[in-house]
Amino acid sequence: MRYLICYDIADDKRRKKVSALLEEAAFRIQESVFVGEFTVHELKKIKAGIKNLAHVNGEKEAVDSVHIYPLCDACWKKAWQIGSGTGLEKVIIV
């Protein structure tokens, strides 16, 4: 399944760590927005990594937010872009 992952992370150090985690697994389409295709197991690992790095719940003060949206093929084909940046047509997902 294809997913869109976006985040708002307050601290530079945490943001860089989450960004590095996502850069290994997904394609960056904006500064804090990634798209990737993951199995259920891969998505669990990404979620666990994010929970360990970002302050989203648990003992830590929840000051960060991460959103993960599933994208079906039909929705992906309807996506469009206005303005500069990496074009969606360049996002090669197998």
PDB file of N, CA and C in Angstrom:
ATOM      1  N   MET A   1       0.852  -1.174   0.000  1.00  0.00           N
ATOM      2  CA  MET A   1       0.000   0.000   0.000  1.00  0.00           C
ATOM      3  C   MET A   1       0.896   1.235   0.000  1.00  0.00           C
ATOM      4  N   ARG A   2       0.456   2.264  -0.682  1.00  0.00           N
ATOM      5  CA  ARG A   2       1.178   3.530  -0.749  1.00  0.00           C
ATOM      6  C   ARG A   2       0.681   4.444   0.377  1.00  0.00           C
ATOM      7  N   TYR A   3       1.605   5.188   0.991  1.00  0.00           N
ATOM      8  CA  TYR A   3       1.254   6.079   2.101  1.00  0.00           C
ATOM      9  C   TYR A   3       1.903   7.443   1.909  1.00  0.00           C
ATOM     10  N   LEU A   4       1.187   8.460   2.340  1.00  0.00           N
ATOM     11  CA  LEU A   4       1.697   9.816   2.427  1.00  0.00           C
ATOM     12  C   LEU A   4       1.992  10.062   3.903  1.00  0.00           C
ATOM     13  N   ILE A   5       3.206  10.481   4.209  1.00  0.00           N
ATOM     14  CA  ILE A   5       3.611  10.735   5.595  1.00  0.00           C
ATOM     15  C   ILE A   5       4.069  12.184   5.691  1.00  0.00           C
ATOM     16  N   CYS A   6       3.477  12.919   6.636  1.00  0.00           N
ATOM     17  CA  CYS A   6       3.882  14.307   6.844  1.00  0.00           C
ATOM     18  C   CYS A   6       4.026  14.561   8.341  1.00  0.00           C
ATOM     19  N   TYR A   7       4.870  15.503   8.673  1.00  0.00           N
ATOM     20  CA  TYR A   7       5.128  15.748  10.091  1.00  0.00           C
ATOM     21  C   TYR A   7       5.323  17.227  10.375  1.00  0.00           C
ATOM     22  N   ASP A   8       5.116  17.554  11.645  1.00  0.00           N
ATOM     23  CA  ASP A   8       5.412  18.869  12.191  1.00  0.00           C
ATOM     24  C   ASP A   8       6.139  18.598  13.498  1.00  0.00           C
ATOM     25  N   ILE A   9       7.440  18.754  13.476  1.00  0.00           N
ATOM     26  CA  ILE A   9       8.271  18.418  14.628  1.00  0.00           C
ATOM     27  C   ILE A   9       8.994  19.678  15.098  1.00  0.00           C
ATOM     28  N   ALA A  10       8.810  20.006  16.374  1.00  0.00           N
ATOM     29  CA  ALA A  10       9.264  21.282  16.925  1.00  0.00           C
ATOM     30  C   ALA A  10      10.778  21.415  17.022  1.00  0.00           C
ATOM     31  N   ASP A  11      11.459  20.364  17.375  1.00  0.00           N
ATOM     32  CA  ASP A  11      12.889  20.416  17.666  1.00  0.00           C
ATOM     33  C   ASP A  11      13.714  20.028  16.432  1.00  0.00           C
ATOM     34  N   ASP A  12      14.740  20.815  16.107  1.00  0.00           N
ATOM     35  CA  ASP A  12      15.579  20.552  14.937  1.00  0.00           C
ATOM     36  C   ASP A  12      16.220  19.165  14.988  1.00  0.00           C
ATOM     37  N   LYS A  13      16.744  18.784  16.144  1.00  0.00           N
ATOM     38  CA  LYS A  13      17.440  17.497  16.276  1.00  0.00           C
ATOM     39  C   LYS A  13      16.475  16.331  16.027  1.00  0.00           C
ATOM     40  N   ARG A  14      15.298  16.375  16.642  1.00  0.00           N
ATOM     41  CA  ARG A  14      14.306  15.309  16.431  1.00  0.00           C
ATOM     42  C   ARG A  14      13.828  15.307  14.979  1.00  0.00           C
ATOM     43  N   ARG A  15      13.618  16.509  14.422  1.00  0.00           N
ATOM     44  CA  ARG A  15      13.152  16.608  13.039  1.00  0.00           C
ATOM     45  C   ARG A  15      14.155  15.975  12.079  1.00  0.00           C
ATOM     46  N   LYS A  16      15.437  16.234  12.279  1.00  0.00           N
ATOM     47  CA  LYS A  16      16.467  15.660  11.415  1.00  0.00           C
ATOM     48  C   LYS A  16      16.498  14.141  11.520  1.00  0.00           C
ATOM     49  N   LYS A  17      16.297  13.617  12.718  1.00  0.00           N
ATOM     50  CA  LYS A  17      16.301  12.162  12.897  1.00  0.00           C
ATOM     51  C   LYS A  17      15.104  11.508  12.215  1.00  0.00           C
ATOM     52  N   VAL A  18      13.934  12.115  12.350  1.00  0.00           N
ATOM     53  CA  VAL A  18      12.735  11.573  11.686  1.00  0.00           C
ATOM     54  C   VAL A  18      12.902  11.686  10.176  1.00  0.00           C
ATOM     55  N   SER A  19      13.428  12.798   9.711  1.00  0.00           N
ATOM     56  CA  SER A  19      13.662  12.998   8.290  1.00  0.00           C
ATOM     57  C   SER A  19      14.613  11.930   7.741  1.00  0.00           C
ATOM     58  N   ALA A  20      15.691  11.662   8.460  1.00  0.00           N
ATOM     59  CA  ALA A  20      16.657  10.645   8.026  1.00  0.00           C
ATOM     60  C   ALA A  20      16.005   9.260   7.970  1.00  0.00           C
ATOM     61  N   LEU A  21      15.182   8.946   8.960  1.00  0.00           N
ATOM     62  CA  LEU A  21      14.470   7.665   8.971  1.00  0.00           C
ATOM     63  C   LEU A  21      13.591   7.533   7.731  1.00  0.00           C
ATOM     64  N   LEU A  22      12.844   8.582   7.426  1.00  0.00           N
ATOM     65  CA  LEU A  22      11.940   8.536   6.283  1.00  0.00           C
ATOM     66  C   LEU A  22      12.678   8.568   4.948  1.00  0.00           C
ATOM     67  N   GLU A  23      13.797   9.271   4.882  1.00  0.00           N
ATOM     68  CA  GLU A  23      14.575   9.310   3.641  1.00  0.00           C
ATOM     69  C   GLU A  23      15.078   7.933   3.241  1.00  0.00           C
ATOM     70  N   GLU A  24      15.307   7.068   4.214  1.00  0.00           N
ATOM     71  CA  GLU A  24      15.758   5.704   3.923  1.00  0.00           C
ATOM     72  C   GLU A  24      14.645   4.846   3.338  1.00  0.00           C
ATOM     73  N   ALA A  25      13.399   5.181   3.632  1.00  0.00           N
ATOM     74  CA  ALA A  25      12.282   4.309   3.271  1.00  0.00           C
ATOM     75  C   ALA A  25      11.320   4.894   2.249  1.00  0.00           C
ATOM     76  N   ALA A  26      11.362   6.203   2.041  1.00  0.00           N
ATOM     77  CA  ALA A  26      10.350   6.849   1.213  1.00  0.00           C
ATOM     78  C   ALA A  26      10.984   7.937   0.354  1.00  0.00           C
ATOM     79  N   PHE A  27      10.157   8.570  -0.460  1.00  0.00           N
ATOM     80  CA  PHE A  27      10.600   9.628  -1.354  1.00  0.00           C
ATOM     81  C   PHE A  27      10.061  10.961  -0.854  1.00  0.00           C
ATOM     82  N   ARG A  28      10.951  11.926  -0.680  1.00  0.00           N
ATOM     83  CA  ARG A  28      10.542  13.246  -0.185  1.00  0.00           C
ATOM     84  C   ARG A  28       9.899  14.030  -1.328  1.00  0.00           C
ATOM     85  N   ILE A  29       8.673  14.544  -1.078  1.00  0.00           N
ATOM     86  CA  ILE A  29       8.037  15.388  -2.081  1.00  0.00           C
ATOM     87  C   ILE A  29       7.964  16.848  -1.633  1.00  0.00           C
ATOM     88  N   GLN A  30       8.133  17.095  -0.340  1.00  0.00           N
ATOM     89  CA  GLN A  30       8.295  18.440   0.209  1.00  0.00           C
ATOM     90  C   GLN A  30       9.146  18.307   1.465  1.00  0.00           C
ATOM     91  N   GLU A  31       9.483  19.428   2.092  1.00  0.00           N
ATOM     92  CA  GLU A  31      10.370  19.393   3.258  1.00  0.00           C
ATOM     93  C   GLU A  31       9.919  18.397   4.322  1.00  0.00           C
ATOM     94  N   SER A  32       8.665  18.370   4.644  1.00  0.00           N
ATOM     95  CA  SER A  32       8.194  17.477   5.708  1.00  0.00           C
ATOM     96  C   SER A  32       7.113  16.522   5.214  1.00  0.00           C
ATOM     97  N   VAL A  33       7.173  16.195   3.916  1.00  0.00           N
ATOM     98  CA  VAL A  33       6.173  15.307   3.322  1.00  0.00           C
ATOM     99  C   VAL A  33       6.879  14.237   2.490  1.00  0.00           C
ATOM    100  N   PHE A  34       6.525  12.992   2.763  1.00  0.00           N
ATOM    101  CA  PHE A  34       7.116  11.852   2.070  1.00  0.00           C
ATOM    102  C   PHE A  34       6.019  10.957   1.530  1.00  0.00           C
ATOM    103  N   VAL A  35       6.349  10.207   0.493  1.00  0.00           N
ATOM    104  CA  VAL A  35       5.441   9.187  -0.024  1.00  0.00           C
ATOM    105  C   VAL A  35       6.252   7.907  -0.226  1.00  0.00           C
ATOM    106  N   GLY A  36       5.636   6.783   0.093  1.00  0.00           N
ATOM    107  CA  GLY A  36       6.310   5.501  -0.072  1.00  0.00           C
ATOM    108  C   GLY A  36       5.323   4.360  -0.097  1.00  0.00           C
ATOM    109  N   GLU A  37       5.799   3.237  -0.584  1.00  0.00           N
ATOM    110  CA  GLU A  37       4.978   2.039  -0.615  1.00  0.00           C
ATOM    111  C   GLU A  37       5.566   1.049   0.382  1.00  0.00           C
ATOM    112  N   PHE A  38       4.725   0.613   1.337  1.00  0.00           N
ATOM    113  CA  PHE A  38       5.204  -0.218   2.433  1.00  0.00           C
ATOM    114  C   PHE A  38       4.305  -1.426   2.640  1.00  0.00           C
ATOM    115  N   THR A  39       4.915  -2.516   3.061  1.00  0.00           N
ATOM    116  CA  THR A  39       4.144  -3.649   3.535  1.00  0.00           C
ATOM    117  C   THR A  39       3.657  -3.314   4.941  1.00  0.00           C
ATOM    118  N   VAL A  40       2.780  -4.134   5.474  1.00  0.00           N
ATOM    119  CA  VAL A  40       2.289  -3.926   6.844  1.00  0.00           C
ATOM    120  C   VAL A  40       3.469  -3.945   7.818  1.00  0.00           C
ATOM    121  N   HIS A  41       4.382  -4.882   7.630  1.00  0.00           N
ATOM    122  CA  HIS A  41       5.546  -4.997   8.511  1.00  0.00           C
ATOM    123  C   HIS A  41       6.448  -3.764   8.411  1.00  0.00           C
ATOM    124  N   GLU A  42       6.692  -3.289   7.189  1.00  0.00           N
ATOM    125  CA  GLU A  42       7.531  -2.103   7.007  1.00  0.00           C
ATOM    126  C   GLU A  42       6.890  -0.875   7.651  1.00  0.00           C
ATOM    127  N   LEU A  43       5.586  -0.738   7.498  1.00  0.00           N
ATOM    128  CA  LEU A  43       4.897   0.407   8.096  1.00  0.00           C
ATOM    129  C   LEU A  43       4.968   0.351   9.621  1.00  0.00           C
ATOM    130  N   LYS A  44       4.853  -0.838  10.202  1.00  0.00           N
ATOM    131  CA  LYS A  44       4.985  -0.985  11.661  1.00  0.00           C
ATOM    132  C   LYS A  44       6.361  -0.518  12.123  1.00  0.00           C
ATOM    133  N   LYS A  45       7.408  -0.883  11.382  1.00  0.00           N
ATOM    134  CA  LYS A  45       8.764  -0.474  11.737  1.00  0.00           C
ATOM    135  C   LYS A  45       8.923   1.041  11.644  1.00  0.00           C
ATOM    136  N   ILE A  46       8.353   1.645  10.616  1.00  0.00           N
ATOM    137  CA  ILE A  46       8.429   3.101  10.455  1.00  0.00           C
ATOM    138  C   ILE A  46       7.696   3.791  11.604  1.00  0.00           C
ATOM    139  N   LYS A  47       6.493   3.308  11.924  1.00  0.00           N
ATOM    140  CA  LYS A  47       5.733   3.897  13.034  1.00  0.00           C
ATOM    141  C   LYS A  47       6.507   3.778  14.349  1.00  0.00           C
ATOM    142  N   ALA A  48       7.101   2.621  14.598  1.00  0.00           N
ATOM    143  CA  ALA A  48       7.875   2.422  15.829  1.00  0.00           C
ATOM    144  C   ALA A  48       9.073   3.360  15.871  1.00  0.00           C
ATOM    145  N   GLY A  49       9.754   3.517  14.744  1.00  0.00           N
ATOM    146  CA  GLY A  49      10.896   4.429  14.679  1.00  0.00           C
ATOM    147  C   GLY A  49      10.492   5.859  14.958  1.00  0.00           C
ATOM    148  N   ILE A  50       9.379   6.272  14.381  1.00  0.00           N
ATOM    149  CA  ILE A  50       8.887   7.633  14.603  1.00  0.00           C
ATOM    150  C   ILE A  50       8.511   7.834  16.062  1.00  0.00           C
ATOM    151  N   LYS A  51       7.827   6.856  16.648  1.00  0.00           N
ATOM    152  CA  LYS A  51       7.428   6.969  18.059  1.00  0.00           C
ATOM    153  C   LYS A  51       8.646   7.073  18.969  1.00  0.00           C
ATOM    154  N   ASN A  52       9.741   6.419  18.606  1.00  0.00           N
ATOM    155  CA  ASN A  52      10.964   6.488  19.415  1.00  0.00           C
ATOM    156  C   ASN A  52      11.686   7.826  19.273  1.00  0.00           C
ATOM    157  N   LEU A  53      11.519   8.478  18.138  1.00  0.00           N
ATOM    158  CA  LEU A  53      12.253   9.713  17.868  1.00  0.00           C
ATOM    159  C   LEU A  53      11.466  10.987  18.180  1.00  0.00           C
ATOM    160  N   ALA A  54      10.196  10.987  17.864  1.00  0.00           N
ATOM    161  CA  ALA A  54       9.380  12.194  18.014  1.00  0.00           C
ATOM    162  C   ALA A  54       8.676  12.211  19.361  1.00  0.00           C
ATOM    163  N   HIS A  55       8.304  13.372  19.802  1.00  0.00           N
ATOM    164  CA  HIS A  55       7.545  13.516  21.050  1.00  0.00           C
ATOM    165  C   HIS A  55       6.062  13.541  20.701  1.00  0.00           C
ATOM    166  N   VAL A  56       5.516  12.337  20.487  1.00  0.00           N
ATOM    167  CA  VAL A  56       4.123  12.233  20.059  1.00  0.00           C
ATOM    168  C   VAL A  56       3.209  11.603  21.106  1.00  0.00           C
ATOM    169  N   ASN A  57       3.766  10.892  22.045  1.00  0.00           N
ATOM    170  CA  ASN A  57       2.928  10.266  23.080  1.00  0.00           C
ATOM    171  C   ASN A  57       3.795   9.700  24.200  1.00  0.00           C
ATOM    172  N   GLY A  58       3.168   9.001  25.107  1.00  0.00           N
ATOM    173  CA  GLY A  58       3.904   8.339  26.181  1.00  0.00           C
ATOM    174  C   GLY A  58       4.395   9.298  27.238  1.00  0.00           C
ATOM    175  N   GLU A  59       5.592   9.027  27.744  1.00  0.00           N
ATOM    176  CA  GLU A  59       6.167   9.816  28.832  1.00  0.00           C
ATOM    177  C   GLU A  59       6.549  11.225  28.380  1.00  0.00           C
ATOM    178  N   LYS A  60       6.862  11.358  27.092  1.00  0.00           N
ATOM    179  CA  LYS A  60       7.318  12.649  26.574  1.00  0.00           C
ATOM    180  C   LYS A  60       6.134  13.589  26.367  1.00  0.00           C
ATOM    181  N   GLU A  61       6.405  14.863  26.458  1.00  0.00           N
ATOM    182  CA  GLU A  61       5.372  15.861  26.172  1.00  0.00           C
ATOM    183  C   GLU A  61       5.050  15.805  24.676  1.00  0.00           C
ATOM    184  N   ALA A  62       3.789  15.652  24.355  1.00  0.00           N
ATOM    185  CA  ALA A  62       3.369  15.515  22.957  1.00  0.00           C
ATOM    186  C   ALA A  62       3.357  16.877  22.272  1.00  0.00           C
ATOM    187  N   VAL A  63       4.497  17.264  21.702  1.00  0.00           N
ATOM    188  CA  VAL A  63       4.602  18.552  21.017  1.00  0.00           C
ATOM    189  C   VAL A  63       4.742  18.374  19.504  1.00  0.00           C
ATOM    190  N   ASP A  64       4.971  17.158  19.043  1.00  0.00           N
ATOM    191  CA  ASP A  64       5.155  16.874  17.631  1.00  0.00           C
ATOM    192  C   ASP A  64       3.916  16.174  17.079  1.00  0.00           C
ATOM    193  N   SER A  65       3.754  16.231  15.772  1.00  0.00           N
ATOM    194  CA  SER A  65       2.671  15.472  15.153  1.00  0.00           C
ATOM    195  C   SER A  65       3.165  14.844  13.854  1.00  0.00           C
ATOM    196  N   VAL A  66       2.703  13.633  13.623  1.00  0.00           N
ATOM    197  CA  VAL A  66       3.017  12.895  12.408  1.00  0.00           C
ATOM    198  C   VAL A  66       1.709  12.323  11.889  1.00  0.00           C
ATOM    199  N   HIS A  67       1.470  12.507  10.604  1.00  0.00           N
ATOM    200  CA  HIS A  67       0.247  11.999   9.985  1.00  0.00           C
ATOM    201  C   HIS A  67       0.634  11.010   8.892  1.00  0.00           C
ATOM    202  N   ILE A  68      -0.060   9.874   8.862  1.00  0.00           N
ATOM    203  CA  ILE A  68       0.176   8.851   7.845  1.00  0.00           C
ATOM    204  C   ILE A  68      -1.161   8.556   7.181  1.00  0.00           C
ATOM    205  N   TYR A  69      -1.218   8.788   5.865  1.00  0.00           N
ATOM    206  CA  TYR A  69      -2.451   8.613   5.111  1.00  0.00           C
ATOM    207  C   TYR A  69      -2.263   7.528   4.053  1.00  0.00           C
ATOM    208  N   PRO A  70      -3.128   6.526   4.025  1.00  0.00           N
ATOM    209  CA  PRO A  70      -3.058   5.541   2.941  1.00  0.00           C
ATOM    210  C   PRO A  70      -3.560   6.163   1.642  1.00  0.00           C
ATOM    211  N   LEU A  71      -2.929   5.792   0.541  1.00  0.00           N
ATOM    212  CA  LEU A  71      -3.320   6.304  -0.769  1.00  0.00           C
ATOM    213  C   LEU A  71      -3.575   5.128  -1.710  1.00  0.00           C
ATOM    214  N   CYS A  72      -4.809   4.930  -2.093  1.00  0.00           N
ATOM    215  CA  CYS A  72      -5.110   3.864  -3.046  1.00  0.00           C
ATOM    216  C   CYS A  72      -4.604   4.279  -4.433  1.00  0.00           C
ATOM    217  N   ASP A  73      -4.482   3.323  -5.342  1.00  0.00           N
ATOM    218  CA  ASP A  73      -3.990   3.619  -6.688  1.00  0.00           C
ATOM    219  C   ASP A  73      -4.868   4.637  -7.404  1.00  0.00           C
ATOM    220  N   ALA A  74      -6.185   4.508  -7.242  1.00  0.00           N
ATOM    221  CA  ALA A  74      -7.099   5.437  -7.909  1.00  0.00           C
ATOM    222  C   ALA A  74      -6.882   6.866  -7.414  1.00  0.00           C
ATOM    223  N   CYS A  75      -6.696   7.029  -6.107  1.00  0.00           N
ATOM    224  CA  CYS A  75      -6.446   8.367  -5.545  1.00  0.00           C
ATOM    225  C   CYS A  75      -5.096   8.905  -6.008  1.00  0.00           C
ATOM    226  N   TRP A  76      -4.086   8.061  -6.020  1.00  0.00           N
ATOM    227  CA  TRP A  76      -2.750   8.480  -6.442  1.00  0.00           C
ATOM    228  C   TRP A  76      -2.781   9.004  -7.881  1.00  0.00           C
ATOM    229  N   LYS A  77      -3.531   8.333  -8.747  1.00  0.00           N
ATOM    230  CA  LYS A  77      -3.605   8.731 -10.144  1.00  0.00           C
ATOM    231  C   LYS A  77      -4.327  10.063 -10.320  1.00  0.00           C
ATOM    232  N   LYS A  78      -5.124  10.462  -9.341  1.00  0.00           N
ATOM    233  CA  LYS A  78      -5.845  11.738  -9.408  1.00  0.00           C
ATOM    234  C   LYS A  78      -5.058  12.883  -8.773  1.00  0.00           C
ATOM    235  N   ALA A  79      -3.920  12.582  -8.173  1.00  0.00           N
ATOM    236  CA  ALA A  79      -3.124  13.614  -7.501  1.00  0.00           C
ATOM    237  C   ALA A  79      -2.551  14.587  -8.527  1.00  0.00           C
ATOM    238  N   TRP A  80      -2.424  15.844  -8.132  1.00  0.00           N
ATOM    239  CA  TRP A  80      -1.831  16.847  -8.992  1.00  0.00           C
ATOM    240  C   TRP A  80      -1.044  17.836  -8.163  1.00  0.00           C
ATOM    241  N   GLN A  81      -0.238  18.603  -8.847  1.00  0.00           N
ATOM    242  CA  GLN A  81       0.663  19.539  -8.174  1.00  0.00           C
ATOM    243  C   GLN A  81       0.568  20.904  -8.831  1.00  0.00           C
ATOM    244  N   ILE A  82       0.633  21.927  -8.015  1.00  0.00           N
ATOM    245  CA  ILE A  82       0.692  23.300  -8.502  1.00  0.00           C
ATOM    246  C   ILE A  82       1.987  23.899  -7.973  1.00  0.00           C
ATOM    247  N   GLY A  83       2.774  24.483  -8.836  1.00  0.00           N
ATOM    248  CA  GLY A  83       3.999  25.138  -8.396  1.00  0.00           C
ATOM    249  C   GLY A  83       5.231  24.281  -8.592  1.00  0.00           C
ATOM    250  N   SER A  84       6.336  24.762  -8.037  1.00  0.00           N
ATOM    251  CA  SER A  84       7.615  24.104  -8.227  1.00  0.00           C
ATOM    252  C   SER A  84       7.777  22.950  -7.248  1.00  0.00           C
ATOM    253  N   GLY A  85       8.866  22.271  -7.373  1.00  0.00           N
ATOM    254  CA  GLY A  85       9.165  21.146  -6.484  1.00  0.00           C
ATOM    255  C   GLY A  85       9.227  19.857  -7.277  1.00  0.00           C
ATOM    256  N   THR A  86       9.405  18.788  -6.568  1.00  0.00           N
ATOM    257  CA  THR A  86       9.475  17.478  -7.199  1.00  0.00           C
ATOM    258  C   THR A  86       8.102  17.108  -7.725  1.00  0.00           C
ATOM    259  N   GLY A  87       8.038  16.855  -8.997  1.00  0.00           N
ATOM    260  CA  GLY A  87       6.764  16.490  -9.609  1.00  0.00           C
ATOM    261  C   GLY A  87       6.337  15.092  -9.201  1.00  0.00           C
ATOM    262  N   LEU A  88       5.048  14.909  -9.025  1.00  0.00           N
ATOM    263  CA  LEU A  88       4.534  13.591  -8.645  1.00  0.00           C
ATOM    264  C   LEU A  88       4.879  12.544  -9.691  1.00  0.00           C
ATOM    265  N   GLU A  89       4.989  12.967 -10.953  1.00  0.00           N
ATOM    266  CA  GLU A  89       5.334  12.006 -12.002  1.00  0.00           C
ATOM    267  C   GLU A  89       6.746  11.444 -11.820  1.00  0.00           C
ATOM    268  N   LYS A  90       7.576  12.149 -11.044  1.00  0.00           N
ATOM    269  CA  LYS A  90       8.933  11.679 -10.789  1.00  0.00           C
ATOM    270  C   LYS A  90       9.005  10.718  -9.608  1.00  0.00           C
ATOM    271  N   VAL A  91       7.929  10.598  -8.873  1.00  0.00           N
ATOM    272  CA  VAL A  91       7.896   9.687  -7.737  1.00  0.00           C
ATOM    273  C   VAL A  91       7.632   8.304  -8.291  1.00  0.00           C
ATOM    274  N   ILE A  92       8.668   7.514  -8.371  1.00  0.00           N
ATOM    275  CA  ILE A  92       8.538   6.176  -8.944  1.00  0.00           C
ATOM    276  C   ILE A  92       8.310   5.190  -7.823  1.00  0.00           C
ATOM    277  N   ILE A  93       7.115   4.656  -7.783  1.00  0.00           N
ATOM    278  CA  ILE A  93       6.749   3.667  -6.783  1.00  0.00           C
ATOM    279  C   ILE A  93       6.425   2.392  -7.534  1.00  0.00           C
ATOM    280  N   VAL A  94       7.106   1.341  -7.203  1.00  0.00           N
ATOM    281  CA  VAL A  94       6.870   0.054  -7.870  1.00  0.00           C
ATOM    282  C   VAL A  94       5.839  -0.741  -7.117  1.00  0.00           C
TER     283      VAL A  94
END
